Short mmCIF file of C-alpha atoms in Angstrom, two decimals:
data_model
loop_
_atom_site.label_atom_id
_atom_site.label_comp_id
_atom_site.label_asym_id
_atom_site.label_seq_id
_atom_site.Cartn_x
_atom_site.Cartn_y
_atom_site.Cartn_z
CA MET K 1 -11.91 -3.36 20.65
CA ASP K 2 -11.26 -2.18 24.22
CA LEU K 3 -9.62 1.26 24.57
CA ILE K 4 -6.88 -0.07 26.88
CA LEU K 5 -6.02 -2.76 24.35
CA ILE K 6 -5.96 -0.21 21.51
CA ILE K 7 -3.60 2.05 23.46
CA SER K 8 -1.34 -0.90 24.33
CA ILE K 9 -1.13 -2.00 20.68
CA LEU K 10 -0.35 1.55 19.56
CA LEU K 11 2.38 1.94 22.21
CA LEU K 12 4.05 -1.31 21.13
CA THR K 13 3.75 -0.27 17.49
CA GLY K 14 5.33 3.10 18.27
CA ILE K 15 8.27 1.47 20.06
CA ILE K 16 9.08 -0.87 17.16
CA ALA K 17 8.36 1.59 14.34
CA GLY K 18 10.27 4.41 16.07
CA PHE K 19 13.41 2.35 16.50
CA PHE K 20 13.44 1.22 12.88
CA ALA K 21 12.62 4.74 11.67
CA GLY K 22 15.87 5.97 13.22
CA LEU K 23 17.85 2.84 12.37
CA LEU K 24 16.90 2.63 8.69
CA GLY K 25 16.02 6.21 7.72
CA ILE K 26 12.38 5.35 6.98
CA GLY K 27 9.16 6.88 8.26
CA GLY K 28 7.76 3.89 10.13
CA GLY K 29 4.58 3.76 8.08
CA PHE K 30 5.46 0.21 7.02
CA LEU K 31 4.27 -0.91 10.47
CA MET K 32 1.88 1.87 11.48
CA VAL K 33 -0.44 1.65 8.47
CA PRO K 34 -1.48 -2.03 8.80
CA VAL K 35 -1.85 -1.76 12.59
CA GLN K 36 -3.89 1.45 12.42
CA TYR K 37 -6.06 0.04 9.66
CA MET K 38 -6.90 -3.11 11.61
CA ILE K 39 -7.72 -1.10 14.74
CA LEU K 40 -10.01 1.30 12.86
CA VAL K 41 -11.87 -1.47 11.04
CA SER K 42 -12.33 -3.36 14.34
CA THR K 43 -14.15 -0.31 15.72
CA GLY K 44 -16.66 -0.44 12.87
CA MET K 45 -15.20 2.20 10.56
CA ASP K 46 -15.80 1.75 6.84
CA PRO K 47 -12.68 0.10 5.31
CA THR K 48 -12.28 2.77 2.62
CA VAL K 49 -12.34 5.56 5.19
CA ALA K 50 -10.19 3.50 7.58
CA ILE K 51 -7.35 3.05 5.08
CA ARG K 52 -7.34 6.77 4.31
CA VAL K 53 -7.25 7.62 8.03
CA ALA K 54 -4.40 5.14 8.50
CA PHE K 55 -2.46 6.75 5.65
CA GLY K 56 -3.10 10.32 6.82
CA THR K 57 -2.34 9.62 10.48
CA SER K 58 0.80 7.68 9.57
CA LEU K 59 2.18 10.65 7.62
CA ALA K 60 1.25 13.03 10.45
CA VAL K 61 3.29 10.85 12.83
CA VAL K 62 6.14 10.52 10.35
CA PHE K 63 6.77 14.28 10.23
CA PRO K 64 7.81 14.96 13.87
CA VAL K 65 9.54 11.58 14.12
CA SER K 66 11.59 12.35 11.01
CA CYS K 67 12.42 15.79 12.42
CA ALA K 68 13.99 14.12 15.44
CA ALA K 69 15.77 11.47 13.35
CA ALA K 70 17.03 14.00 10.78
CA PHE K 71 18.42 16.26 13.52
CA ALA K 72 20.25 13.31 15.08
CA HIS K 73 21.71 12.30 11.69
CA HIS K 74 22.66 15.92 10.93
CA THR K 75 24.64 16.27 14.15
CA ARG K 76 26.65 13.22 13.03
CA GLY K 77 27.23 14.68 9.54
CA GLY K 78 25.06 11.98 8.01
CA ILE K 79 22.91 14.06 5.63
CA ASP K 80 23.78 15.09 2.07
CA TRP K 81 21.76 18.31 1.93
CA GLY K 82 22.73 18.89 -1.70
CA ALA K 83 20.66 15.81 -2.55
CA ALA K 84 18.02 16.17 0.18
CA VAL K 85 16.81 19.65 -0.86
CA PRO K 86 15.93 18.98 -4.55
CA ILE K 87 14.54 15.52 -3.75
CA GLY K 88 12.52 16.89 -0.85
CA CYS K 89 11.12 19.96 -2.63
CA ALA K 90 9.87 17.85 -5.55
CA GLY K 91 8.60 15.27 -3.08
CA LEU K 92 6.52 17.84 -1.19
CA ILE K 93 4.51 18.54 -4.35
CA GLY K 94 4.39 14.84 -5.15
CA GLY K 95 3.20 14.04 -1.63
CA PHE K 96 0.25 16.40 -1.97
CA ALA K 97 -0.63 14.87 -5.34
CA GLY K 98 -0.42 11.35 -3.92
CA GLY K 99 -2.58 12.21 -0.92
CA THR K 100 -5.14 13.77 -3.25
CA LEU K 101 -5.24 10.62 -5.39
CA ALA K 102 -5.69 8.43 -2.32
CA SER K 103 -8.66 10.55 -1.27
CA HIS K 104 -10.45 9.76 -4.54
CA LEU K 105 -9.17 6.37 -5.69
CA PRO K 106 -9.34 2.83 -4.22
CA ALA K 107 -5.76 2.79 -2.95
CA ASP K 108 -5.87 -0.93 -2.14
CA ILE K 109 -5.49 -1.67 -5.84
CA LEU K 110 -1.96 -0.25 -5.67
CA LYS K 111 -0.90 -1.98 -2.43
CA PRO K 112 0.01 -5.36 -4.00
CA LEU K 113 1.96 -3.61 -6.76
CA PHE K 114 3.79 -1.53 -4.17
CA GLY K 115 4.60 -4.66 -2.18
CA VAL K 116 6.13 -6.32 -5.25
CA MET K 117 8.14 -3.15 -5.94
CA ILE K 118 9.55 -3.14 -2.43
CA ILE K 119 10.63 -6.79 -2.65
CA ILE K 120 12.31 -6.18 -6.03
CA ALA K 121 14.11 -3.14 -4.59
CA ALA K 122 15.34 -5.24 -1.64
CA ILE K 123 16.74 -7.92 -3.94
CA ARG K 124 18.32 -5.28 -6.17
CA MET K 125 19.95 -3.57 -3.20
CA LEU K 126 21.60 -6.79 -2.05
CA THR K 127 22.77 -7.95 -5.48
CA GLY K 128 23.22 -4.76 -7.52
CA THR K 129 26.04 -2.27 -7.87
CA PRO K 130 25.88 1.54 -7.94
CA VAL K 131 25.07 3.01 -11.36
CA CYS K 132 25.64 6.77 -11.08
CA ARG K 133 29.33 7.32 -10.31
CA GLY K 134 29.77 10.78 -11.79
CA GLU K 135 29.70 14.15 -10.08
CA LYS K 136 26.62 14.64 -7.94
CA ASP K 137 25.72 17.93 -9.66
CA SER K 138 25.07 16.01 -12.88
CA CYS K 139 22.30 14.11 -11.08
CA LEU K 140 20.24 17.18 -10.13
CA PHE K 141 17.49 16.44 -12.65
CA SER K 142 17.42 12.80 -11.53
CA TRP K 143 17.15 13.88 -7.89
CA THR K 144 14.16 16.10 -8.70
CA LEU K 145 12.41 13.40 -10.72
CA LEU K 146 13.13 10.87 -7.99
CA GLY K 147 11.63 13.16 -5.36
CA ALA K 148 8.44 13.70 -7.36
CA ILE K 149 7.87 9.98 -7.93
CA ILE K 150 8.56 8.86 -4.37
CA GLY K 151 6.60 11.83 -3.00
CA ILE K 152 3.53 10.65 -4.93
CA LEU K 153 3.94 7.10 -3.60
CA SER K 154 4.47 8.46 -0.10
CA GLY K 155 1.25 10.46 -0.14
CA LEU K 156 -0.69 7.71 -1.88
CA LEU K 157 0.29 4.94 0.53
CA GLY K 158 0.81 6.86 3.78
CA MET K 159 4.49 5.92 4.06
CA GLY K 160 7.45 8.21 4.50
CA GLY K 161 9.08 7.05 1.26
CA GLY K 162 12.41 6.02 2.77
CA ILE K 163 11.68 2.36 2.07
CA LEU K 164 12.25 3.11 -1.62
CA LEU K 165 14.53 6.13 -1.36
CA VAL K 166 17.37 4.49 0.61
CA PRO K 167 18.08 1.67 -1.89
CA ILE K 168 17.88 4.13 -4.80
CA LEU K 169 20.37 6.48 -3.12
CA LEU K 170 22.63 3.47 -2.57
CA LEU K 171 22.44 2.01 -6.07
CA PHE K 172 21.99 4.94 -8.42
CA PHE K 173 23.64 7.82 -6.54
CA ASN K 174 26.46 5.90 -4.87
CA LEU K 175 25.85 7.25 -1.37
CA PRO K 176 27.29 5.19 1.51
CA ILE K 177 24.60 3.38 3.53
CA HIS K 178 24.84 5.61 6.61
CA ARG K 179 24.65 8.77 4.49
CA ALA K 180 21.77 7.35 2.46
CA VAL K 181 19.83 6.63 5.67
CA GLY K 182 20.47 10.14 7.01
CA THR K 183 19.59 11.85 3.71
CA SER K 184 16.40 9.81 3.50
CA SER K 185 15.35 11.03 6.96
CA ALA K 186 15.67 14.64 5.78
CA CYS K 187 13.71 13.98 2.56
CA ILE K 188 10.85 12.37 4.49
CA LEU K 189 10.19 15.74 6.17
CA PHE K 190 9.23 17.15 2.78
CA PHE K 191 7.35 14.07 1.54
CA SER K 192 5.18 13.84 4.64
CA THR K 193 4.35 17.57 4.62
CA GLY K 194 2.71 17.39 1.19
CA GLY K 195 0.77 14.26 2.07
CA ILE K 196 -0.42 15.64 5.42
CA LEU K 197 -1.84 18.76 3.77
CA ALA K 198 -3.73 16.65 1.23
CA TYR K 199 -5.23 14.31 3.84
CA ILE K 200 -6.34 17.24 6.00
CA VAL K 201 -7.87 19.21 3.12
CA HIS K 202 -9.79 16.28 1.63
CA GLY K 203 -10.68 14.70 4.98
CA LEU K 204 -12.36 17.86 6.24
CA ARG K 205 -15.08 17.22 3.65
CA VAL K 206 -16.02 13.89 5.27
CA ALA K 207 -18.73 14.63 7.82
CA ASP K 208 -18.85 11.06 9.20
CA LEU K 209 -15.48 11.34 10.94
CA GLY K 210 -16.69 13.75 13.62
CA ALA K 211 -14.73 14.81 16.71
CA GLY K 212 -11.21 13.55 17.36
CA TYR K 213 -10.14 13.88 13.73
CA LEU K 214 -8.35 16.60 11.79
CA GLY K 215 -9.34 15.69 8.27
CA TYR K 216 -8.19 12.09 7.83
CA ILE K 217 -5.87 12.32 10.86
CA ASP K 218 -6.85 10.42 14.02
CA LEU K 219 -5.61 12.70 16.80
CA LEU K 220 -5.56 10.04 19.56
CA GLN K 221 -3.48 7.67 17.47
CA TRP K 222 -1.23 10.56 16.45
CA ILE K 223 -0.52 11.56 20.08
CA ILE K 224 0.26 8.01 21.23
CA LEU K 225 2.43 7.04 18.25
CA THR K 226 4.33 10.34 18.08
CA GLY K 227 5.05 10.39 21.81
CA THR K 228 6.42 6.86 21.65
CA MET K 229 8.31 6.99 18.37
CA ILE K 230 10.36 10.17 18.84
CA PRO K 231 12.56 8.93 21.71
CA LEU K 232 12.87 5.47 20.13
CA SER K 233 13.90 6.96 16.78
CA ARG K 234 16.88 8.63 18.46
CA LEU K 235 17.95 5.27 19.87
CA GLY K 236 17.66 3.85 16.35
CA VAL K 237 19.89 6.60 14.95
CA GLY K 238 22.58 5.80 17.49
CA ALA K 239 22.39 2.11 16.59
CA ALA K 240 22.59 2.91 12.87
CA HIS K 241 25.90 4.74 13.27
CA ARG K 242 27.37 1.88 15.32
CA LEU K 243 26.42 -0.95 12.95
CA PRO K 244 28.75 -1.92 10.06
CA ALA K 245 27.47 -0.74 6.67
CA GLU K 246 26.98 -4.22 5.17
CA ARG K 247 25.08 -5.47 8.19
CA LEU K 248 22.84 -2.40 8.11
CA LYS K 249 22.17 -3.02 4.40
CA ARG K 250 21.12 -6.62 5.11
CA VAL K 251 18.84 -5.52 7.95
CA PHE K 252 17.21 -2.96 5.69
CA ALA K 253 16.70 -5.47 2.85
CA GLY K 254 15.19 -7.99 5.25
CA MET K 255 12.71 -5.43 6.51
CA MET K 256 11.79 -4.50 2.94
CA VAL K 257 10.97 -8.13 2.07
CA ILE K 258 8.77 -8.46 5.16
CA ILE K 259 6.97 -5.21 4.36
CA GLY K 260 6.43 -6.26 0.76
CA ILE K 261 4.86 -9.56 1.84
CA VAL K 262 2.59 -7.74 4.28
CA MET K 263 1.46 -5.24 1.66
CA ILE K 264 0.71 -8.04 -0.82
CA GLY K 265 -0.97 -10.55 1.42
CA ILE K 266 -2.37 -9.14 4.66
CA LEU K 267 -4.11 -5.81 4.04
CA PRO K 268 -7.45 -6.45 2.31
#
């Protein structure tokens, strides 16, 4: 694939993923991973290595993008730090564990299952009602367990984790949609950190990658996607706080269904 075409595809991907990262409180990996994977395979890279590079690079992009989105949400009072800290700390450890698993296991076995899970979560978010209505302090253990589980999935599949975290915060912790989106952005900072460390550590052992890579992180893709997504994520944050809560929930659920279908049927 021609370098100019690759750069153009990555720029377009960054624009779309960045806007939705800010709008929906997710990392943007839902779009970056399949695009990066297809580009890498088209250049002749082994599919197993390519999917790991796509996961690692996606998380490396997610971190600075989520920093920008979380700061924008924080300035609007949209983050519940009492929930974000325990979820995020557990998720950091989980992210490292997930990245380690992905470096040793055929991750594509889990992609269809993850796609089904996302679709079920989307349906549940549209039709369900909040479950945990008590004081938030009583949910501390649940927050920690939630962070560990989603952190593992984040590291394993190269996604920020917000695609699952936002509906869970809505349904089981009774957070309003705008606050759930903002809190998710803060948690993704922790999730992605653990995963990034794992993909760097284990990728450094792969001699075939050569120059232009930091472990399983493709530095060219990282520069292009990060530079595009950060300003677009701030636009997405502004749009999120202007949209009515129910409309934002429907947009989020629609994106989840699309992502689930992609994860089930498109990535080999």
